[in-house]
PDB file of C-alpha atoms in Angstrom:
ATOM      1  CA  MET M   1     121.446 121.541  89.529  1.00  0.00           C
ATOM      2  CA  LEU M   2     123.123 119.758  92.379  1.00  0.00           C
ATOM      3  CA  ILE M   3     125.303 117.045  91.151  1.00  0.00           C
ATOM      4  CA  THR M   4     126.400 113.876  92.754  1.00  0.00           C
ATOM      5  CA  GLY M   5     126.532 110.452  92.072  1.00  0.00           C
ATOM      6  CA  ILE M   6     128.485 106.821  93.029  1.00  0.00           C
ATOM      7  CA  ILE M   7     131.660 106.140  91.624  1.00  0.00           C
ATOM      8  CA  GLY M   8     133.287 102.611  91.769  1.00  0.00           C
ATOM      9  CA  TYR M   9     133.806  99.659  89.119  1.00  0.00           C
ATOM     10  CA  PRO M  10     132.156  97.863  87.685  1.00  0.00           C
ATOM     11  CA  LEU M  11     128.875  98.936  90.041  1.00  0.00           C
ATOM     12  CA  GLU M  12     126.697  95.843  88.810  1.00  0.00           C
ATOM     13  CA  THR M  13     124.765  96.553  92.268  1.00  0.00           C
ATOM     14  CA  THR M  14     124.219  99.697  94.094  1.00  0.00           C
ATOM     15  CA  TYR M  15     121.155 100.873  95.419  1.00  0.00           C
ATOM     16  CA  SER M  16     122.518 104.272  96.064  1.00  0.00           C
ATOM     17  CA  PRO M  17     120.866 106.174  93.825  1.00  0.00           C
ATOM     18  CA  ARG M  18     117.474 105.183  94.286  1.00  0.00           C
ATOM     19  CA  MET M  19     118.335 106.509  97.915  1.00  0.00           C
ATOM     20  CA  HIS M  20     119.777 109.587  96.695  1.00  0.00           C
ATOM     21  CA  THR M  21     117.419 110.361  94.443  1.00  0.00           C
ATOM     22  CA  ALA M  22     113.916 110.038  96.958  1.00  0.00           C
ATOM     23  CA  ALA M  23     115.843 112.251  99.329  1.00  0.00           C
ATOM     24  CA  PHE M  24     116.209 114.758  96.665  1.00  0.00           C
ATOM     25  CA  ARG M  25     112.680 114.562  96.128  1.00  0.00           C
ATOM     26  CA  ALA M  26     111.749 114.777  99.344  1.00  0.00           C
ATOM     27  CA  LYS M  27     113.733 117.452 100.440  1.00  0.00           C
ATOM     28  CA  LYS M  28     112.484 119.733  97.376  1.00  0.00           C
ATOM     29  CA  ILE M  29     116.174 120.036  96.211  1.00  0.00           C
ATOM     30  CA  ASP M  30     117.057 119.977  92.146  1.00  0.00           C
ATOM     31  CA  GLY M  31     120.051 117.154  91.910  1.00  0.00           C
ATOM     32  CA  VAL M  32     120.838 114.234  90.419  1.00  0.00           C
ATOM     33  CA  TYR M  33     122.942 111.064  91.749  1.00  0.00           C
ATOM     34  CA  LEU M  34     124.600 109.214  88.960  1.00  0.00           C
ATOM     35  CA  ARG M  35     126.061 105.778  88.199  1.00  0.00           C
ATOM     36  CA  ILE M  36     129.881 106.472  87.240  1.00  0.00           C
ATOM     37  CA  PRO M  37     131.789 103.261  86.780  1.00  0.00           C
ATOM     38  CA  VAL M  38     135.171 104.212  86.797  1.00  0.00           C
ATOM     39  CA  GLU M  39     138.167 101.617  85.720  1.00  0.00           C
ATOM     40  CA  PRO M  40     140.748 101.937  88.334  1.00  0.00           C
ATOM     41  CA  THR M  41     143.387 103.338  85.670  1.00  0.00           C
ATOM     42  CA  ARG M  42     140.593 106.718  84.766  1.00  0.00           C
ATOM     43  CA  LEU M  43     140.102 107.441  88.424  1.00  0.00           C
ATOM     44  CA  LYS M  44     142.179 111.145  88.497  1.00  0.00           C
ATOM     45  CA  ASP M  45     140.819 111.251  85.016  1.00  0.00           C
ATOM     46  CA  VAL M  46     137.244 110.987  85.830  1.00  0.00           C
ATOM     47  CA  LEU M  47     137.579 113.216  88.845  1.00  0.00           C
ATOM     48  CA  ASP M  48     139.289 116.070  87.192  1.00  0.00           C
ATOM     49  CA  ALA M  49     136.349 116.194  84.678  1.00  0.00           C
ATOM     50  CA  LEU M  50     133.817 115.925  87.275  1.00  0.00           C
ATOM     51  CA  GLY M  51     135.354 119.133  89.225  1.00  0.00           C
ATOM     52  CA  VAL M  52     135.348 121.087  85.910  1.00  0.00           C
ATOM     53  CA  ILE M  53     131.688 120.151  85.117  1.00  0.00           C
ATOM     54  CA  GLY M  54     130.504 121.315  88.637  1.00  0.00           C
ATOM     55  CA  CYS M  55     130.157 118.191  90.477  1.00  0.00           C
ATOM     56  CA  ARG M  56     129.106 118.515  94.149  1.00  0.00           C
ATOM     57  CA  GLY M  57     130.441 115.325  95.291  1.00  0.00           C
ATOM     58  CA  VAL M  58     130.946 111.614  94.615  1.00  0.00           C
ATOM     59  CA  ASN M  59     130.542 108.662  96.996  1.00  0.00           C
ATOM     60  CA  VAL M  60     133.798 106.242  96.613  1.00  0.00           C
ATOM     61  CA  THR M  61     132.796 102.610  96.628  1.00  0.00           C
ATOM     62  CA  ASN M  62     135.243  99.354  95.151  1.00  0.00           C
ATOM     63  CA  PRO M  63     138.233  99.819  94.136  1.00  0.00           C
ATOM     64  CA  HIS M  64     138.926 103.005  94.615  1.00  0.00           C
ATOM     65  CA  LYS M  65     138.276 103.838  98.340  1.00  0.00           C
ATOM     66  CA  GLU M  66     142.194 103.757  99.333  1.00  0.00           C
ATOM     67  CA  THR M  67     143.773 104.815  95.810  1.00  0.00           C
ATOM     68  CA  VAL M  68     141.260 108.063  95.870  1.00  0.00           C
ATOM     69  CA  LEU M  69     142.968 109.231  98.853  1.00  0.00           C
ATOM     70  CA  LEU M  70     146.078 109.760  96.681  1.00  0.00           C
ATOM     71  CA  PHE M  71     143.989 112.473  94.578  1.00  0.00           C
ATOM     72  CA  LEU M  72     142.675 114.291  97.579  1.00  0.00           C
ATOM     73  CA  ASN M  73     143.351 117.978  99.118  1.00  0.00           C
ATOM     74  CA  ARG M  74     142.043 117.457 102.235  1.00  0.00           C
ATOM     75  CA  ILE M  75     141.136 114.133 104.046  1.00  0.00           C
ATOM     76  CA  SER M  76     139.333 114.186 107.375  1.00  0.00           C
ATOM     77  CA  LYS M  77     140.889 112.605 110.672  1.00  0.00           C
ATOM     78  CA  GLU M  78     138.874 109.536 110.920  1.00  0.00           C
ATOM     79  CA  ALA M  79     139.145 109.212 106.986  1.00  0.00           C
ATOM     80  CA  GLN M  80     142.749 109.461 107.275  1.00  0.00           C
ATOM     81  CA  GLU M  81     142.912 107.168 110.769  1.00  0.00           C
ATOM     82  CA  VAL M  82     140.810 104.049 108.446  1.00  0.00           C
ATOM     83  CA  GLY M  83     143.004 104.687 105.816  1.00  0.00           C
ATOM     84  CA  ALA M  84     140.278 104.785 103.315  1.00  0.00           C
ATOM     85  CA  VAL M  85     137.756 107.082 102.034  1.00  0.00           C
ATOM     86  CA  ASN M  86     134.021 107.022 100.522  1.00  0.00           C
ATOM     87  CA  THR M  87     132.780 110.322  99.924  1.00  0.00           C
ATOM     88  CA  VAL M  88     134.644 113.002  98.377  1.00  0.00           C
ATOM     89  CA  VAL M  89     133.129 117.046  98.162  1.00  0.00           C
ATOM     90  CA  PHE M  90     134.563 119.066  94.992  1.00  0.00           C
ATOM     91  CA  ASP M  91     135.524 122.604  96.938  1.00  0.00           C
ATOM     92  CA  GLU M  92     136.064 125.497  95.422  1.00  0.00           C
ATOM     93  CA  ASP M  93     140.092 125.056  96.249  1.00  0.00           C
ATOM     94  CA  GLY M  94     140.144 121.401  95.885  1.00  0.00           C
ATOM     95  CA  LEU M  95     139.055 118.146  96.778  1.00  0.00           C
ATOM     96  CA  SER M  96     138.014 116.994 100.565  1.00  0.00           C
ATOM     97  CA  GLY M  97     137.824 113.399 101.696  1.00  0.00           C
ATOM     98  CA  TYR M  98     135.234 111.754 104.142  1.00  0.00           C
ATOM     99  CA  ASN M  99     134.875 108.529 105.443  1.00  0.00           C
ATOM    100  CA  THR M 100     130.975 108.129 106.290  1.00  0.00           C
ATOM    101  CA  ASP M 101     131.707 104.034 106.619  1.00  0.00           C
ATOM    102  CA  VAL M 102     132.223 104.566 109.833  1.00  0.00           C
ATOM    103  CA  TYR M 103     129.040 105.891 110.846  1.00  0.00           C
ATOM    104  CA  GLY M 104     127.159 103.514 109.014  1.00  0.00           C
ATOM    105  CA  PHE M 105     129.113 100.823 109.999  1.00  0.00           C
ATOM    106  CA  ARG M 106     128.749 101.559 114.110  1.00  0.00           C
ATOM    107  CA  VAL M 107     125.145 102.022 113.482  1.00  0.00           C
ATOM    108  CA  LEU M 108     124.354  99.034 112.014  1.00  0.00           C
ATOM    109  CA  LEU M 109     126.526  97.633 115.292  1.00  0.00           C
ATOM    110  CA  GLU M 110     124.484  99.652 117.562  1.00  0.00           C
ATOM    111  CA  HIS M 111     121.344  97.961 116.427  1.00  0.00           C
ATOM    112  CA  ALA M 112     123.048  94.774 116.422  1.00  0.00           C
ATOM    113  CA  ASP M 113     122.816  94.872 120.014  1.00  0.00           C
ATOM    114  CA  ILE M 114     125.958  92.474 120.285  1.00  0.00           C
ATOM    115  CA  ASP M 115     128.693  92.658 123.276  1.00  0.00           C
ATOM    116  CA  LEU M 116     132.387  91.822 121.617  1.00  0.00           C
ATOM    117  CA  GLN M 117     134.043  93.289 125.076  1.00  0.00           C
ATOM    118  CA  GLY M 118     136.829  90.353 125.717  1.00  0.00           C
ATOM    119  CA  LYS M 119     135.110  88.265 122.685  1.00  0.00           C
ATOM    120  CA  ASN M 120     136.987  87.303 119.320  1.00  0.00           C
ATOM    121  CA  VAL M 121     136.012  88.114 116.024  1.00  0.00           C
ATOM    122  CA  LEU M 122     136.596  87.342 112.422  1.00  0.00           C
ATOM    123  CA  MET M 123     136.596  89.997 109.351  1.00  0.00           C
ATOM    124  CA  ILE M 124     136.550  88.097 105.871  1.00  0.00           C
ATOM    125  CA  GLY M 125     138.329  90.315 103.660  1.00  0.00           C
ATOM    126  CA  ALA M 126     140.711  93.526 104.116  1.00  0.00           C
ATOM    127  CA  GLY M 127     139.126  96.413 101.782  1.00  0.00           C
ATOM    128  CA  GLY M 128     138.377 100.089 102.136  1.00  0.00           C
ATOM    129  CA  VAL M 129     135.116  98.598 104.089  1.00  0.00           C
ATOM    130  CA  ALA M 130     136.875  96.498 106.057  1.00  0.00           C
ATOM    131  CA  LYS M 131     139.399  99.569 107.290  1.00  0.00           C
ATOM    132  CA  ALA M 132     136.489 101.223 108.315  1.00  0.00           C
ATOM    133  CA  ALA M 133     134.852  98.265 110.553  1.00  0.00           C
ATOM    134  CA  ALA M 134     137.766  97.311 112.144  1.00  0.00           C
ATOM    135  CA  TRP M 135     138.167 101.109 113.334  1.00  0.00           C
ATOM    136  CA  VAL M 136     135.031 101.037 114.910  1.00  0.00           C
ATOM    137  CA  LEU M 137     135.432  97.955 115.965  1.00  0.00           C
ATOM    138  CA  LYS M 138     138.119  98.944 118.471  1.00  0.00           C
ATOM    139  CA  GLN M 139     135.721 100.900 120.455  1.00  0.00           C
ATOM    140  CA  TYR M 140     133.932  97.497 121.100  1.00  0.00           C
ATOM    141  CA  GLN M 141     137.158  96.059 122.722  1.00  0.00           C
ATOM    142  CA  PRO M 142     137.066  92.810 121.004  1.00  0.00           C
ATOM    143  CA  ASP M 143     139.912  90.272 122.558  1.00  0.00           C
ATOM    144  CA  ARG M 144     141.114  89.426 119.288  1.00  0.00           C
ATOM    145  CA  LEU M 145     140.553  90.641 115.496  1.00  0.00           C
ATOM    146  CA  TYR M 146     141.256  87.669 112.965  1.00  0.00           C
ATOM    147  CA  VAL M 147     141.730  88.602 109.436  1.00  0.00           C
ATOM    148  CA  HIS M 148     141.898  86.804 106.658  1.00  0.00           C
ATOM    149  CA  ASP M 149     142.063  87.754 102.862  1.00  0.00           C
ATOM    150  CA  ILE M 150     143.097  86.219  99.690  1.00  0.00           C
ATOM    151  CA  GLU M 151     145.583  88.793  99.357  1.00  0.00           C
ATOM    152  CA  ARG M 152     147.765  88.595 102.272  1.00  0.00           C
ATOM    153  CA  ALA M 153     149.535  91.706 102.395  1.00  0.00           C
ATOM    154  CA  LYS M 154     146.186  93.750 102.386  1.00  0.00           C
ATOM    155  CA  ALA M 155     145.436  91.333 105.452  1.00  0.00           C
ATOM    156  CA  GLU M 156     148.623  92.608 107.382  1.00  0.00           C
ATOM    157  CA  ALA M 157     148.018  96.176 106.429  1.00  0.00           C
ATOM    158  CA  LEU M 158     144.488  96.331 108.119  1.00  0.00           C
ATOM    159  CA  ALA M 159     145.836  93.992 111.245  1.00  0.00           C
ATOM    160  CA  SER M 160     148.832  96.371 111.085  1.00  0.00           C
ATOM    161  CA  ARG M 161     146.335  99.183 112.937  1.00  0.00           C
ATOM    162  CA  PHE M 162     144.706  97.127 115.171  1.00  0.00           C
ATOM    163  CA  ASP M 163     146.660  96.208 118.506  1.00  0.00           C
ATOM    164  CA  ALA M 164     145.486  92.514 118.891  1.00  0.00           C
ATOM    165  CA  ALA M 165     145.242  91.475 115.110  1.00  0.00           C
ATOM    166  CA  THR M 166     146.127  88.390 113.853  1.00  0.00           C
ATOM    167  CA  VAL M 167     146.151  87.266 109.958  1.00  0.00           C
ATOM    168  CA  ILE M 168     145.140  83.672 109.608  1.00  0.00           C
ATOM    169  CA  PRO M 169     145.725  81.781 106.037  1.00  0.00           C
ATOM    170  CA  ALA M 170     142.461  79.664 104.365  1.00  0.00           C
ATOM    171  CA  ASP M 171     143.274  76.451 106.226  1.00  0.00           C
ATOM    172  CA  ALA M 172     142.690  78.189 109.856  1.00  0.00           C
ATOM    173  CA  LEU M 173     139.457  78.997 108.989  1.00  0.00           C
ATOM    174  CA  GLN M 174     137.348  76.507 110.330  1.00  0.00           C
ATOM    175  CA  THR M 175     139.347  76.704 113.192  1.00  0.00           C
ATOM    176  CA  THR M 176     138.386  80.397 114.497  1.00  0.00           C
ATOM    177  CA  LEU M 177     134.953  80.177 113.573  1.00  0.00           C
ATOM    178  CA  ASN M 178     134.758  77.827 116.764  1.00  0.00           C
ATOM    179  CA  ASN M 179     136.228  80.688 118.799  1.00  0.00           C
ATOM    180  CA  THR M 180     134.555  83.577 117.558  1.00  0.00           C
ATOM    181  CA  ALA M 181     131.130  85.742 118.777  1.00  0.00           C
ATOM    182  CA  MET M 182     130.803  87.524 115.120  1.00  0.00           C
ATOM    183  CA  VAL M 183     132.289  87.240 111.964  1.00  0.00           C
ATOM    184  CA  ILE M 184     132.350  90.116 109.421  1.00  0.00           C
ATOM    185  CA  ASN M 185     131.998  89.887 105.453  1.00  0.00           C
ATOM    186  CA  ALA M 186     133.933  92.594 104.066  1.00  0.00           C
ATOM    187  CA  SER M 187     134.390  90.631 100.838  1.00  0.00           C
ATOM    188  CA  PRO M 188     132.262  90.987  97.766  1.00  0.00           C
ATOM    189  CA  VAL M 189     132.012  86.538  98.111  1.00  0.00           C
ATOM    190  CA  ASP M 190     128.770  85.001  99.454  1.00  0.00           C
ATOM    191  CA  PHE M 191     130.331  83.162 102.641  1.00  0.00           C
ATOM    192  CA  GLN M 192     127.048  82.334 104.829  1.00  0.00           C
ATOM    193  CA  ASP M 193     126.765  78.550 103.599  1.00  0.00           C
ATOM    194  CA  ASP M 194     130.857  77.961 104.023  1.00  0.00           C
ATOM    195  CA  VAL M 195     131.356  79.759 107.611  1.00  0.00           C
ATOM    196  CA  THR M 196     128.345  79.428 109.267  1.00  0.00           C
ATOM    197  CA  PRO M 197     128.012  75.848 110.202  1.00  0.00           C
ATOM    198  CA  PHE M 198     131.393  76.167 112.073  1.00  0.00           C
ATOM    199  CA  MET M 199     129.943  78.827 113.958  1.00  0.00           C
ATOM    200  CA  GLN M 200     128.963  79.254 117.821  1.00  0.00           C
ATOM    201  CA  ARG M 201     125.294  79.051 118.671  1.00  0.00           C
ATOM    202  CA  GLY M 202     124.140  82.574 119.125  1.00  0.00           C
ATOM    203  CA  SER M 203     126.695  83.855 117.378  1.00  0.00           C
ATOM    204  CA  LEU M 204     126.697  86.928 114.831  1.00  0.00           C
ATOM    205  CA  TYR M 205     127.267  86.740 111.152  1.00  0.00           C
ATOM    206  CA  LEU M 206     127.331  89.977 109.827  1.00  0.00           C
ATOM    207  CA  ASP M 207     127.404  90.800 106.035  1.00  0.00           C
ATOM    208  CA  LEU M 208     128.699  94.080 105.193  1.00  0.00           C
ATOM    209  CA  ASN M 209     127.380  93.282 101.323  1.00  0.00           C
ATOM    210  CA  TYR M 210     123.689  93.750 100.827  1.00  0.00           C
ATOM    211  CA  LYS M 211     122.873  91.646  97.359  1.00  0.00           C
ATOM    212  CA  PHE M 212     123.177  88.391  98.669  1.00  0.00           C
ATOM    213  CA  PRO M 213     119.607  87.440 100.054  1.00  0.00           C
ATOM    214  CA  LEU M 214     120.144  86.009 103.901  1.00  0.00           C
ATOM    215  CA  ARG M 215     119.279  82.812 104.602  1.00  0.00           C
ATOM    216  CA  ARG M 216     118.546  80.728 108.312  1.00  0.00           C
ATOM    217  CA  HIS M 217     121.448  78.984 109.997  1.00  0.00           C
ATOM    218  CA  GLY M 218     119.986  77.197 113.015  1.00  0.00           C
ATOM    219  CA  ASN M 219     120.792  79.234 115.978  1.00  0.00           C
ATOM    220  CA  ILE M 220     123.203  81.887 114.058  1.00  0.00           C
ATOM    221  CA  ARG M 221     122.302  85.206 113.570  1.00  0.00           C
ATOM    222  CA  CYS M 222     122.556  87.135 110.456  1.00  0.00           C
ATOM    223  CA  ILE M 223     122.733  90.285 109.186  1.00  0.00           C
ATOM    224  CA  ASN M 224     123.409  91.862 105.967  1.00  0.00           C
ATOM    225  CA  GLY M 225     124.492  95.361 105.379  1.00  0.00           C
ATOM    226  CA  LEU M 226     121.753  97.404 103.912  1.00  0.00           C
ATOM    227  CA  GLU M 227     121.450  99.229 106.896  1.00  0.00           C
ATOM    228  CA  MET M 228     124.873 100.344 107.025  1.00  0.00           C
ATOM    229  CA  LEU M 229     124.273 101.613 103.432  1.00  0.00           C
ATOM    230  CA  LEU M 230     121.612 103.569 104.561  1.00  0.00           C
ATOM    231  CA  TYR M 231     123.608 105.665 107.333  1.00  0.00           C
ATOM    232  CA  GLN M 232     126.623 105.900 105.369  1.00  0.00           C
ATOM    233  CA  GLY M 233     124.421 107.311 102.720  1.00  0.00           C
ATOM    234  CA  VAL M 234     122.662 109.621 105.368  1.00  0.00           C
ATOM    235  CA  ARG M 235     125.785 110.914 106.422  1.00  0.00           C
ATOM    236  CA  ALA M 236     126.842 111.508 102.888  1.00  0.00           C
ATOM    237  CA  PHE M 237     123.532 113.484 101.618  1.00  0.00           C
ATOM    238  CA  GLU M 238     124.110 115.755 104.338  1.00  0.00           C
ATOM    239  CA  ILE M 239     127.984 116.625 103.784  1.00  0.00           C
ATOM    240  CA  PHE M 240     126.940 116.725 100.341  1.00  0.00           C
ATOM    241  CA  THR M 241     123.498 119.393 100.774  1.00  0.00           C
ATOM    242  CA  GLY M 242     124.152 120.976 104.360  1.00  0.00           C
ATOM    243  CA  GLU M 243     120.672 119.317 105.374  1.00  0.00           C
ATOM    244  CA  LYS M 244     119.154 116.425 107.433  1.00  0.00           C
ATOM    245  CA  ALA M 245     118.642 113.473 105.936  1.00  0.00           C
ATOM    246  CA  PRO M 246     115.317 112.365 104.998  1.00  0.00           C
ATOM    247  CA  VAL M 247     115.891 108.545 107.109  1.00  0.00           C
ATOM    248  CA  ALA M 248     112.430 107.755 106.702  1.00  0.00           C
ATOM    249  CA  VAL M 249     112.042 107.981 103.093  1.00  0.00           C
ATOM    250  CA  MET M 250     115.689 106.530 102.192  1.00  0.00           C
ATOM    251  CA  GLN M 251     114.825 103.573 104.254  1.00  0.00           C
ATOM    252  CA  LYS M 252     111.860 103.017 101.987  1.00  0.00           C
ATOM    253  CA  ALA M 253     113.669 103.555  99.078  1.00  0.00           C
ATOM    254  CA  LEU M 254     115.862 100.897  99.741  1.00  0.00           C
ATOM    255  CA  GLY M 255     113.014  98.499 100.757  1.00  0.00           C
ATOM    256  CA  MET M 256     113.530  98.694 104.420  1.00  0.00           C
ATOM    257  CA  ASN M 257     111.047  98.780 107.036  1.00  0.00           C
ATOM    258  CA  HIS M 258     111.031 101.289 109.238  1.00  0.00           C
ATOM    259  CA  ASP M 259     109.317 102.594 112.813  1.00  0.00           C
TER     260      ASP M 259
END
């Protein structure tokens, strides 16, 4: 049996098990995808135990995307540059880390069809998923990336990886919102009603969460992170199994419309 799963804490909301379980069935793979809550102090012990039972790989979500780097034997070039890992594979000679959030966010942006060159972007939150998003954003050549996090040190760490980035405090958010083409919510908090009233007409609110229902906010486009979840999962499935992912099946499992 192919043992896979997701580790995080507290794992209150995750759609990954339904997506991967559906993919295993469609591909006739004898596999299981487990939900594994792991407190931060137990991360290494759980990784060791998963290796002992023959686990093939796990996805990694908050709060472990950055700390898991300490326990890996190999890290992909992309994940090293991002500074976060969301997919771990158990090989015979150790643990390998990848970042499939990068692929998921890239597809999400492509489908959003937004021109960011020479424009400003605001990132709320500066954790592992924000690092992946910022890494992809470089290719879109925005004029400036504004970063806000309640932990200023985390915001500064993310900004240091982006040439044209500025850390802003909470009292500067409203002014910044008036001059941004896109706001990315990479925090676990629902900010829709707090930020959209101050955004430019025609701008994009991109919530990397998928647990918050999207609401209409005048002429602001609002997109959630469900498509990012799908495509990071597609890439992770292919890493775990070595087979092409059944994308349409995974979309359906997430309740998404597909062509």
